[in-house]
PDB file of C-alpha atoms and ligand atoms in Angstrom:
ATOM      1  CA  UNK A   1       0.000   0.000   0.000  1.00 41.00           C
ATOM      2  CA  UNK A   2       1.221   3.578  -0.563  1.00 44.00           C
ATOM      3  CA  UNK A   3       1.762   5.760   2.316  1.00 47.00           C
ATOM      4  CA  UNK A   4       0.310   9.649   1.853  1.00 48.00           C
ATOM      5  CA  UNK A   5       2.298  11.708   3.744  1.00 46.00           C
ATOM      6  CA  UNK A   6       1.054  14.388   6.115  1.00 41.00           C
ATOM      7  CA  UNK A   7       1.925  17.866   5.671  1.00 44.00           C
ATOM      8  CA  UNK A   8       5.746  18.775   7.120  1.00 44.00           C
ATOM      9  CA  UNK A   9       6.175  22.061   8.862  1.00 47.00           C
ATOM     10  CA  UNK A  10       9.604  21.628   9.256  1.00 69.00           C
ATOM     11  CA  UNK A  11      12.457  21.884   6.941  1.00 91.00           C
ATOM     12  CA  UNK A  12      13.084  18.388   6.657  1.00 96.00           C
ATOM     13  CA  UNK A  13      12.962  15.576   3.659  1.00 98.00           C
ATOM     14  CA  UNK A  14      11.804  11.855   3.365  1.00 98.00           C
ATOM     15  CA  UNK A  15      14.604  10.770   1.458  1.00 98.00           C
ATOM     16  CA  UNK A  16      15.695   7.417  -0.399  1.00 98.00           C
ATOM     17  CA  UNK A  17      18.798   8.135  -1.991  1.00 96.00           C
ATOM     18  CA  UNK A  18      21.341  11.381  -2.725  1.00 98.00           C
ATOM     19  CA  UNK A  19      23.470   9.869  -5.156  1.00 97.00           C
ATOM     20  CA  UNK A  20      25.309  11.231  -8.019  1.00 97.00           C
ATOM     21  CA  UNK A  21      27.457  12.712 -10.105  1.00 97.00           C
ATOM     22  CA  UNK A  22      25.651  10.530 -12.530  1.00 96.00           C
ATOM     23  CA  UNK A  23      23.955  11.064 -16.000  1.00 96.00           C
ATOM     24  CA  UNK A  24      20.508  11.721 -16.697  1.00 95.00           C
ATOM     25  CA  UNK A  25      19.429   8.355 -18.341  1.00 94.00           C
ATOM     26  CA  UNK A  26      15.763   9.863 -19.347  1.00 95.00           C
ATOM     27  CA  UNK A  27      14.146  12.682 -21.473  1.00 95.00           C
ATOM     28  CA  UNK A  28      15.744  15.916 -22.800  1.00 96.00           C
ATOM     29  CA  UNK A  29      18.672  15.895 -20.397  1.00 96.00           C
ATOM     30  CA  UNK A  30      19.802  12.186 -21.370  1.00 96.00           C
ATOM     31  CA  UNK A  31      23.434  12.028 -21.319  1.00 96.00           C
ATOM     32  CA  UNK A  32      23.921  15.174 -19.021  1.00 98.00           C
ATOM     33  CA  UNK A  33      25.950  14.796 -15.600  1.00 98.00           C
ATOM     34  CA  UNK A  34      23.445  15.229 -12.746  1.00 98.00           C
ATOM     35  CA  UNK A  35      22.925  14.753  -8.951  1.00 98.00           C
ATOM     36  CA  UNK A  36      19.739  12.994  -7.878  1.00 98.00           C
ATOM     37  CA  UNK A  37      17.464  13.481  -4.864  1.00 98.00           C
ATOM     38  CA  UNK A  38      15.153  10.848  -4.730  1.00 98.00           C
ATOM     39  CA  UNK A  39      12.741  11.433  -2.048  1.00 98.00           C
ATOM     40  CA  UNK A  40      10.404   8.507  -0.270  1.00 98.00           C
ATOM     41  CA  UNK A  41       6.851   7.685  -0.599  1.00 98.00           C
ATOM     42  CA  UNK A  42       4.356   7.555  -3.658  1.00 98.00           C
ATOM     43  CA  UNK A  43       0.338   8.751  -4.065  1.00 98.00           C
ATOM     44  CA  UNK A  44       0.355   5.423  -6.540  1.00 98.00           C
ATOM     45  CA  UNK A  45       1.003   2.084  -6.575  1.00 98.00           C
ATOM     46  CA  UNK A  46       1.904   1.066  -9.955  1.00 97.00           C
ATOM     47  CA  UNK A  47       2.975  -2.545 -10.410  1.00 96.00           C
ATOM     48  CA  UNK A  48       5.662  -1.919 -13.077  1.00 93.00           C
ATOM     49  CA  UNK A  49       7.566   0.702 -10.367  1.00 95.00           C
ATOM     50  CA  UNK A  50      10.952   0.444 -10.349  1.00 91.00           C
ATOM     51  CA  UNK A  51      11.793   2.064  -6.943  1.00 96.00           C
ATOM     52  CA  UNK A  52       8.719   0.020  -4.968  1.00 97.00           C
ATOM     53  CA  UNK A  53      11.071   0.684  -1.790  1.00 97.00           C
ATOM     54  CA  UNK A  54       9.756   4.056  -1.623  1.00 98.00           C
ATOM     55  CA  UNK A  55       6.165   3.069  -0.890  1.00 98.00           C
ATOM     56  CA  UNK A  56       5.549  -0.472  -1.257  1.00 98.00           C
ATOM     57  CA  UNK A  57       4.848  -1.576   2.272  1.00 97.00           C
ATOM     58  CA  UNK A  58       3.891  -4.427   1.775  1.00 97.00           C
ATOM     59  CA  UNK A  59       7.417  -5.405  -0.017  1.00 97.00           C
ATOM     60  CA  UNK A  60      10.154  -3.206   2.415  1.00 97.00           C
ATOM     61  CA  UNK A  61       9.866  -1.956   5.444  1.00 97.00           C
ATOM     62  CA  UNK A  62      10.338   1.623   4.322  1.00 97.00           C
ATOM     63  CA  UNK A  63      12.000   2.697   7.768  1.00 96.00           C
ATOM     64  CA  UNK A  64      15.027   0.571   6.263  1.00 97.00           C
ATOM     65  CA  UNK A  65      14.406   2.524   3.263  1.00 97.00           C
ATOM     66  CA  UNK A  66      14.030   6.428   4.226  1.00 97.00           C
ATOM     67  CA  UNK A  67      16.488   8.578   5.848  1.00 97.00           C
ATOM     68  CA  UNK A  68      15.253  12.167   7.620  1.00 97.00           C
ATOM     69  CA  UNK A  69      16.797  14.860   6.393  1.00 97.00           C
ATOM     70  CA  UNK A  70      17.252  18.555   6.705  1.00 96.00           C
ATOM     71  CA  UNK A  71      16.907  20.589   3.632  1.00 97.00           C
ATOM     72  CA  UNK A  72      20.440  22.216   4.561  1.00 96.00           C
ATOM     73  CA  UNK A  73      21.844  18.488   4.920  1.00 96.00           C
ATOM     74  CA  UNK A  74      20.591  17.461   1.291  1.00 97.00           C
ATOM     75  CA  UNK A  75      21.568  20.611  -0.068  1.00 97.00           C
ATOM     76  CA  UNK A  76      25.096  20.373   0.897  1.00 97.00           C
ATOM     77  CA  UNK A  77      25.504  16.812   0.092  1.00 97.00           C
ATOM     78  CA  UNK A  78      24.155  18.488  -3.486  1.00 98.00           C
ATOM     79  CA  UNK A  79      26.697  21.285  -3.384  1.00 98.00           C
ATOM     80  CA  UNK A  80      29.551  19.331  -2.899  1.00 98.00           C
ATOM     81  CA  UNK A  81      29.606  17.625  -6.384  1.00 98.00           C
ATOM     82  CA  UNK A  82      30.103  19.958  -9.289  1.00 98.00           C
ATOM     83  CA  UNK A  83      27.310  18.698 -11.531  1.00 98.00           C
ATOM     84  CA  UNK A  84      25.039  21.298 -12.788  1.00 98.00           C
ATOM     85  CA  UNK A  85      22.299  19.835 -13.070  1.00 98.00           C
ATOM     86  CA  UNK A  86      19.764  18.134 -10.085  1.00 98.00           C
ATOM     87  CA  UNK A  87      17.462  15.974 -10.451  1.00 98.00           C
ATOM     88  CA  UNK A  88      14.689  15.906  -7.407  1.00 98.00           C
ATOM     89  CA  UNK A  89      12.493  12.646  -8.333  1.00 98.00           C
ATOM     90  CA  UNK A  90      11.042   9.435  -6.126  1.00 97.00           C
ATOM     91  CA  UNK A  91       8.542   8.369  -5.293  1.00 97.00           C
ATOM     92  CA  UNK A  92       6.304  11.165  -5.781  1.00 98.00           C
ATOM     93  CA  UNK A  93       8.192  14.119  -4.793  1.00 98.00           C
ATOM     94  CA  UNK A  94       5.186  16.839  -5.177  1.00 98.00           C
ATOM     95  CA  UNK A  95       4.121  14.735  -1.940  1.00 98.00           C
ATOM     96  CA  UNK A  96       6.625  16.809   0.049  1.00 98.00           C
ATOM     97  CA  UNK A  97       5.864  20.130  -2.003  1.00 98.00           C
ATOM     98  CA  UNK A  98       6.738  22.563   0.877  1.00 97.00           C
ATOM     99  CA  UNK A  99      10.060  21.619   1.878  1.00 97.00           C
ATOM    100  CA  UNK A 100      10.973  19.903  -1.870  1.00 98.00           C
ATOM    101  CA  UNK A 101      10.753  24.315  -2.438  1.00 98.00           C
ATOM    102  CA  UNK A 102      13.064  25.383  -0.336  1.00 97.00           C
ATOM    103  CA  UNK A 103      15.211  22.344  -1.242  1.00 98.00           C
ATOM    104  CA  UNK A 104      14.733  23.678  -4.711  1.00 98.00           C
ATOM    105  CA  UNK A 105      14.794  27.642  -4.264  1.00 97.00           C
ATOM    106  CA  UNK A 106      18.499  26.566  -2.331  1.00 97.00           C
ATOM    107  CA  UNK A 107      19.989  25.100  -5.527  1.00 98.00           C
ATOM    108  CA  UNK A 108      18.953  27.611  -8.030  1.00 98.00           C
ATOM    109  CA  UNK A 109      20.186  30.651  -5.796  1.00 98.00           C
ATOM    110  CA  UNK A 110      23.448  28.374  -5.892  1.00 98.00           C
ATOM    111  CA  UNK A 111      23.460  28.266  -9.793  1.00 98.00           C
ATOM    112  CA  UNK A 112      21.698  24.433 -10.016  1.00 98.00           C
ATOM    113  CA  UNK A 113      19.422  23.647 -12.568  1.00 98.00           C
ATOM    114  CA  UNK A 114      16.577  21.953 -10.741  1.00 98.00           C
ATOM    115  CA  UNK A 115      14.254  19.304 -12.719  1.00 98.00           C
ATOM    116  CA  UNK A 116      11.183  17.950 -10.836  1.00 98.00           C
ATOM    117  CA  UNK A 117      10.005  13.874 -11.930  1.00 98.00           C
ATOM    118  CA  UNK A 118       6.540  13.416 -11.177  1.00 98.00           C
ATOM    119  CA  UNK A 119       3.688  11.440 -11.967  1.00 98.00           C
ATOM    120  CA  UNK A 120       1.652  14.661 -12.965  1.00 98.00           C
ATOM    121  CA  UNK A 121      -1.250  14.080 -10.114  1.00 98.00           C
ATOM    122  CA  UNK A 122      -0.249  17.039  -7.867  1.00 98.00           C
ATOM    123  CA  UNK A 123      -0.326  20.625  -8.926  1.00 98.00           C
ATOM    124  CA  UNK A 124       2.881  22.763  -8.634  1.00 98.00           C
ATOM    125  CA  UNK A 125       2.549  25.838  -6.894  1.00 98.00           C
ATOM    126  CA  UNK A 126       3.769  29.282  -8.190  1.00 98.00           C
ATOM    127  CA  UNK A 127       6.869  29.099  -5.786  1.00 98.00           C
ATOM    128  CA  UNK A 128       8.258  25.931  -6.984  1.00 98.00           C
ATOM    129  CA  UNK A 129       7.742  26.400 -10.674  1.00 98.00           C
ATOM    130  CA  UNK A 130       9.348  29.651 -10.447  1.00 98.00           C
ATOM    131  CA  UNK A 131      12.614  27.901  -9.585  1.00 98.00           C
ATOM    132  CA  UNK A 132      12.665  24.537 -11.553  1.00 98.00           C
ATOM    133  CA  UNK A 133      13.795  24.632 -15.021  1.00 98.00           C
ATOM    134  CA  UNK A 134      11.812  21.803 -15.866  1.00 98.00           C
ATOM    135  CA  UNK A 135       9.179  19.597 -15.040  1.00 98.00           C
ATOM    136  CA  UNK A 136       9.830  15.747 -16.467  1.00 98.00           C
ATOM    137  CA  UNK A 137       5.382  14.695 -15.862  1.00 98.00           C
ATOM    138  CA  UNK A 138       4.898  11.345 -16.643  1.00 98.00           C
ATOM    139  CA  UNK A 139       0.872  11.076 -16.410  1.00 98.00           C
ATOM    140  CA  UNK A 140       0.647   6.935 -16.352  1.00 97.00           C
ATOM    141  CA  UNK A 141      -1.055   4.831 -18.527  1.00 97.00           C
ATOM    142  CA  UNK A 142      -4.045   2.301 -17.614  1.00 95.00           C
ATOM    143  CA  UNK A 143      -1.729  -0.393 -18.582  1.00 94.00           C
ATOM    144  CA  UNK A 144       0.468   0.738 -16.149  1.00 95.00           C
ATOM    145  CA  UNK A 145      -1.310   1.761 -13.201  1.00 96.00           C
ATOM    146  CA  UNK A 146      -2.739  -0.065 -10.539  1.00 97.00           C
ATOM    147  CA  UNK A 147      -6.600  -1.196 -10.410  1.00 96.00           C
ATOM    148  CA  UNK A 148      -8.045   0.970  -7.820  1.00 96.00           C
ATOM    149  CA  UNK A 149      -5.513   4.236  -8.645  1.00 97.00           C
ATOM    150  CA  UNK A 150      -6.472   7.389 -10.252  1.00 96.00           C
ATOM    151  CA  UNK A 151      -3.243   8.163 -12.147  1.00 97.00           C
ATOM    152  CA  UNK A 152      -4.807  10.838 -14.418  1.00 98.00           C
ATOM    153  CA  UNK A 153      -5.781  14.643 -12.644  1.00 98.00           C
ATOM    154  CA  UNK A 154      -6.733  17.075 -15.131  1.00 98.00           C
ATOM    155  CA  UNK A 155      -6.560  19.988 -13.143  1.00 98.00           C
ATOM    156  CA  UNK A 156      -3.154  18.829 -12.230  1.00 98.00           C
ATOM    157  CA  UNK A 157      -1.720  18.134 -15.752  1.00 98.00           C
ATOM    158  CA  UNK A 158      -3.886  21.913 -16.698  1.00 98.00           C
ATOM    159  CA  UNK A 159      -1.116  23.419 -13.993  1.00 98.00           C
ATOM    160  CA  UNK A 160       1.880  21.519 -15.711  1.00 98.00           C
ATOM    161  CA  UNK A 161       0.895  22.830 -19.262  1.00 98.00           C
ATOM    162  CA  UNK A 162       0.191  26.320 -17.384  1.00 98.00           C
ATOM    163  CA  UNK A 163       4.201  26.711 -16.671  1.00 98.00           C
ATOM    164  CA  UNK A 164       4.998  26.191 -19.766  1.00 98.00           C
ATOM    165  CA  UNK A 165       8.069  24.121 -18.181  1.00 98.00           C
ATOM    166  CA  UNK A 166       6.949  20.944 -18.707  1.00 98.00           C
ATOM    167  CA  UNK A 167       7.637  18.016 -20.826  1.00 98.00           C
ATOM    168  CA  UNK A 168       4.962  14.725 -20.535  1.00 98.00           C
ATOM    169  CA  UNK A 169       7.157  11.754 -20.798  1.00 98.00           C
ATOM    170  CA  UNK A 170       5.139   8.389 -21.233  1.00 98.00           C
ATOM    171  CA  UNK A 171       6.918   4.696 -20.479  1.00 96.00           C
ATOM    172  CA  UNK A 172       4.853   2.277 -22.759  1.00 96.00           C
ATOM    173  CA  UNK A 173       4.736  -1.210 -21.970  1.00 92.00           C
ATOM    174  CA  UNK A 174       2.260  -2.568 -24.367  1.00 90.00           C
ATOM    175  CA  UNK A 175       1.343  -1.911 -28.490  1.00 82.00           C
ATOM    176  CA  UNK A 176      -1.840  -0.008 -27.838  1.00 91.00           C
ATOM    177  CA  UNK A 177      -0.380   2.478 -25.097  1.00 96.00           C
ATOM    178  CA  UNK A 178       0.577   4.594 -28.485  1.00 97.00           C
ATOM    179  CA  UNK A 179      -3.023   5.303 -28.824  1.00 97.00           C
ATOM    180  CA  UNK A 180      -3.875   5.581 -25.242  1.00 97.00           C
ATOM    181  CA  UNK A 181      -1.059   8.182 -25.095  1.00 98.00           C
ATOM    182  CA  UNK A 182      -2.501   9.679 -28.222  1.00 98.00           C
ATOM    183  CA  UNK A 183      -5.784  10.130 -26.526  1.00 98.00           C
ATOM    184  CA  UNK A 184      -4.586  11.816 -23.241  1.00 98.00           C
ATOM    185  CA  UNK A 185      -2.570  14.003 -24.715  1.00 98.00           C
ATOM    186  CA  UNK A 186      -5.181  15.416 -27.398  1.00 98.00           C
ATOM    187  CA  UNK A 187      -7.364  15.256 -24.522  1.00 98.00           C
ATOM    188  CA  UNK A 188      -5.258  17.700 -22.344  1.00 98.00           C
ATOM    189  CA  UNK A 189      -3.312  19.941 -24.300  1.00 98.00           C
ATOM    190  CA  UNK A 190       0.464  17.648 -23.420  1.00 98.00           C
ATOM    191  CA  UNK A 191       3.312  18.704 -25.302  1.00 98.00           C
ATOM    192  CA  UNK A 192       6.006  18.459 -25.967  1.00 98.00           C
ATOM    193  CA  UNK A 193       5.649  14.301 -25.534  1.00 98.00           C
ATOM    194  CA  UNK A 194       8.673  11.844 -24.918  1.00 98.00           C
ATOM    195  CA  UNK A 195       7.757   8.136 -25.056  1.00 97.00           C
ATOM    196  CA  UNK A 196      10.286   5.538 -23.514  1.00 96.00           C
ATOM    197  CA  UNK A 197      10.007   1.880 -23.202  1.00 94.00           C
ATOM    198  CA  UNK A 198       9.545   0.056 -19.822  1.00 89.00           C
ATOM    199  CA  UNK A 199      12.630  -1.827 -19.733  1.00 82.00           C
ATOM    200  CA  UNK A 200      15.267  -2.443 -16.753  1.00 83.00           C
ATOM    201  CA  UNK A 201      17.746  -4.513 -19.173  1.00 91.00           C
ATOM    202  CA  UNK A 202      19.869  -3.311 -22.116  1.00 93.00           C
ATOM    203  CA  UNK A 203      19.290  -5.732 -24.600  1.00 94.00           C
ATOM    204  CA  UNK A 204      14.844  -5.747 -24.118  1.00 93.00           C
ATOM    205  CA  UNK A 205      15.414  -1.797 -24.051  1.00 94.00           C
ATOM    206  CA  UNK A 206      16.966  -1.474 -27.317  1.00 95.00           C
ATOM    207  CA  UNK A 207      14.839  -3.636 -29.135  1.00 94.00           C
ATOM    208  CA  UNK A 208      11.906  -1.796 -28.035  1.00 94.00           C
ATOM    209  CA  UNK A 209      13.348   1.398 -28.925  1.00 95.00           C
ATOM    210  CA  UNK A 210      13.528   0.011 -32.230  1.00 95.00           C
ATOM    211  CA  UNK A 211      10.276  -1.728 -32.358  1.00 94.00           C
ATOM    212  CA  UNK A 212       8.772   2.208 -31.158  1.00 95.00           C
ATOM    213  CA  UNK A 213      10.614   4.366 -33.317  1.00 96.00           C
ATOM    214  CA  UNK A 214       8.987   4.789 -36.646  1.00 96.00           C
ATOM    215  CA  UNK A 215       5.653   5.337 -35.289  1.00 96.00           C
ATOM    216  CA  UNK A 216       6.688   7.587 -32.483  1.00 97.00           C
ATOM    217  CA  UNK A 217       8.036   9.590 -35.478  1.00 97.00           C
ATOM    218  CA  UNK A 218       4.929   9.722 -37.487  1.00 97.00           C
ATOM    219  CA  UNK A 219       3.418  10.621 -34.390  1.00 97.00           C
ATOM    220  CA  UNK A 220       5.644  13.572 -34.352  1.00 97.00           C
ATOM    221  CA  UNK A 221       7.064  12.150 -30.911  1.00 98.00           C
ATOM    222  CA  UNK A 222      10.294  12.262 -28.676  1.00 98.00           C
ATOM    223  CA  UNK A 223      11.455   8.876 -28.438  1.00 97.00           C
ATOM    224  CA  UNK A 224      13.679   8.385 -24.960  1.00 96.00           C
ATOM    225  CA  UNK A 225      16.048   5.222 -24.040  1.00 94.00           C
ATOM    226  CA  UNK A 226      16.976   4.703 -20.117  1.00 92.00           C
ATOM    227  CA  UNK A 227      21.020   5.622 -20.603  1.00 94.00           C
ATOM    228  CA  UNK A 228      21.520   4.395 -17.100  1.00 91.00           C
ATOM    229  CA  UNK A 229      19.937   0.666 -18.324  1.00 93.00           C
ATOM    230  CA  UNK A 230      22.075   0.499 -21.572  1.00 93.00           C
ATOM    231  CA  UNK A 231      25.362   1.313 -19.050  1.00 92.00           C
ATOM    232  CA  UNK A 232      24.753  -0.362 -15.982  1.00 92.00           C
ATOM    233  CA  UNK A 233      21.693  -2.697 -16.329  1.00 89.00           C
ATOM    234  CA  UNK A 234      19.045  -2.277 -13.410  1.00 79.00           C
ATOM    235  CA  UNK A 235      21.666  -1.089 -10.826  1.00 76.00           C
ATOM    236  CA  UNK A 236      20.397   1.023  -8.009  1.00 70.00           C
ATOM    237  CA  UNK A 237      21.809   4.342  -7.436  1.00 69.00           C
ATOM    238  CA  UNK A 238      23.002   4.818 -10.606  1.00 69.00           C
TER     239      UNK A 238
HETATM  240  S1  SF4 B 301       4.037   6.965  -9.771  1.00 53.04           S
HETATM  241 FE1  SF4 B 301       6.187   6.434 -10.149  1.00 53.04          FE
HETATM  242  S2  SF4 B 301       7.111   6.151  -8.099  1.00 53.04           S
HETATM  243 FE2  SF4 B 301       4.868   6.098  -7.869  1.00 53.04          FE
HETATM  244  S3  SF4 B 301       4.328   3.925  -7.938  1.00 53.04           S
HETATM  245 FE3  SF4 B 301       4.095   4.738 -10.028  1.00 53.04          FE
HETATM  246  S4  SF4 B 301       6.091   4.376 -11.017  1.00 53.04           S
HETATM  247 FE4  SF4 B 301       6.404   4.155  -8.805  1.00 53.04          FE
END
C-alpha cells in the first residue's frame, strides 16, 4: 500500500537516496551529468515501479528505506559535487511540495538547474515552478497503473501545461499504449511528448526502442532510451 504523507512544517525531507554525479538516463537531459534526490513515498502504486522501496509496504519496510533529512543536509551533500544539473524525483516528490521548495529555491540561488520527476497528479505551486527549469510529468497509462488508482488529474496536468516548463514523458509497456497516449494528450493539451520503453535490461530496451521508433516519429514524438539501463543494467543508485 502507498503511504500519503502528512503535511511537514519543518524543513526536513523523506529521502531514499542522494546519489550522483551521474547522467541523466531519461528525457531531454539524457546524457547530461546530474545529482539525484530521490525522495520517499508515492500517491500510486503502480505494479511496473521500479523504486517500490519508496512506498511499497507491503514489499520493504520503508524505515530501512528512508532517511530524515534537513533541507540544509541534502543541499550540501548536493553542493559538494560539481554537476550542474539536479534531479529531485522518487517516489512522488510533489508529496513533500513545501520543503521539496526550499530544497529547490536553495539550488537555483546556488546556480543548479533543478528538474522535478513526477507522476503529474499534484499541482505545482507558483513558488516551486518559479525555480525549476523543468518539469519531467509522466501522467501513467491504464496499462500501467494499478486497479483501484487514479493516475490521471486534469486539473493537475492543466497546472503543468500552465508553466509552460513541462515536458509529458510516457513509459509504454504494451502496443496499444501509443493510442492511449494519443488520446490523453489530445485530450489535455500535453506537449512536448517523450515516449520511452519500460525496460530495466539493455538488450529488451533497445529492441523496443527500435520496435517504437517509426511510429513515435509519425506521431511527431520524442522517443527516450533509459542511458543508465544500456550502461549499468538495473543497478540502483546509478
Ligand atoms: S508513480 Fe512512479 S514512483 Fe509512484 S508507484 Fe508509479 S512508477 Fe512508482
Amino acid at each position: 500500500m502507498s503511504t500519503v504523507l502528512p503535511p511537514m512544517s519543518d524543513r526536513r525531507l523523506l529521502v531514499a537516496d542522494v546519489f550522483g554525479p551521474t547522467f541523466q538516463g531519461e528525457g531531454p537531459s539524457t546524457g547530461q551529468q546530474a545529482m539525484f534526490v530521490r525522495l520517499s513515498r508515492c500517491n500510486l502504486r503502480c505494479p511496473g515501479c521500479d523504486t517500490p522501496y519508496t512506498w511499497d509496504t507491503r514489499r520493504y519496510d520503508l524505515r530501512e528505506h528512508t532517511v530524515v533529512a534537513s533541507v540544509e543536509a541534502v543541499t550540501e551533500q548536493v553542493l559538494a559535487a560539481p554537476p550542474t544539473l539536479v534531479v529531485i524525483t522518487g517516489g512522488e516528490p510533489l508529496l513533500q511540495q513545501p520543503t521539496v521548495t526550499v530544497l529547490a529555491e536553495r539550488l537555483a540561488a546556488a546556480g543548479r538547474r533543478v528538474e522535478i520527476e513526477t507522476n503529474g497528479t499534484i499541482a505545482p505551486s507558483p513558488a516551486l515552478t518559479a525555480v525549476v527549469d523543468r518539469f519531467n510529468v509522466s501522467p501513467k497509462l491504464p496499462s500501467f497503473a494499478a486497479d483501484g488508482d487514479r493516475p490521471i488529474n486534469a486539473a493537475a496536468l492543466a497546472a503543468f501545461v500552465a508553466t509552460e516548463r513541462a515536458v509529458f514523458k510516457f513509459v509504454v509497456t504494451e502496443p496499444g499504449d501509443l493510442n492511449a497516449i494519443g488520446d490523453l494528450t489530445d485530450r489535455h493539451g500535453l506537449a512536448p511528448v517523450w515516449v520511452m520503453p519500460e525496460g530495466t535490461q539493455s538488450g529488451q530496451l533497445v529492441a523496443d526502442l527500435r520496435a517504437l521508433a517509426d511510429e513515435t516519429l509519425r506521431r511527431g514524438w520524442n522517443l527516450t532510451g533509459r542511458l543508465h539501463v544500456l550502461l549499468w543494467e538495473d543497478a540502483r543508485g546509478r
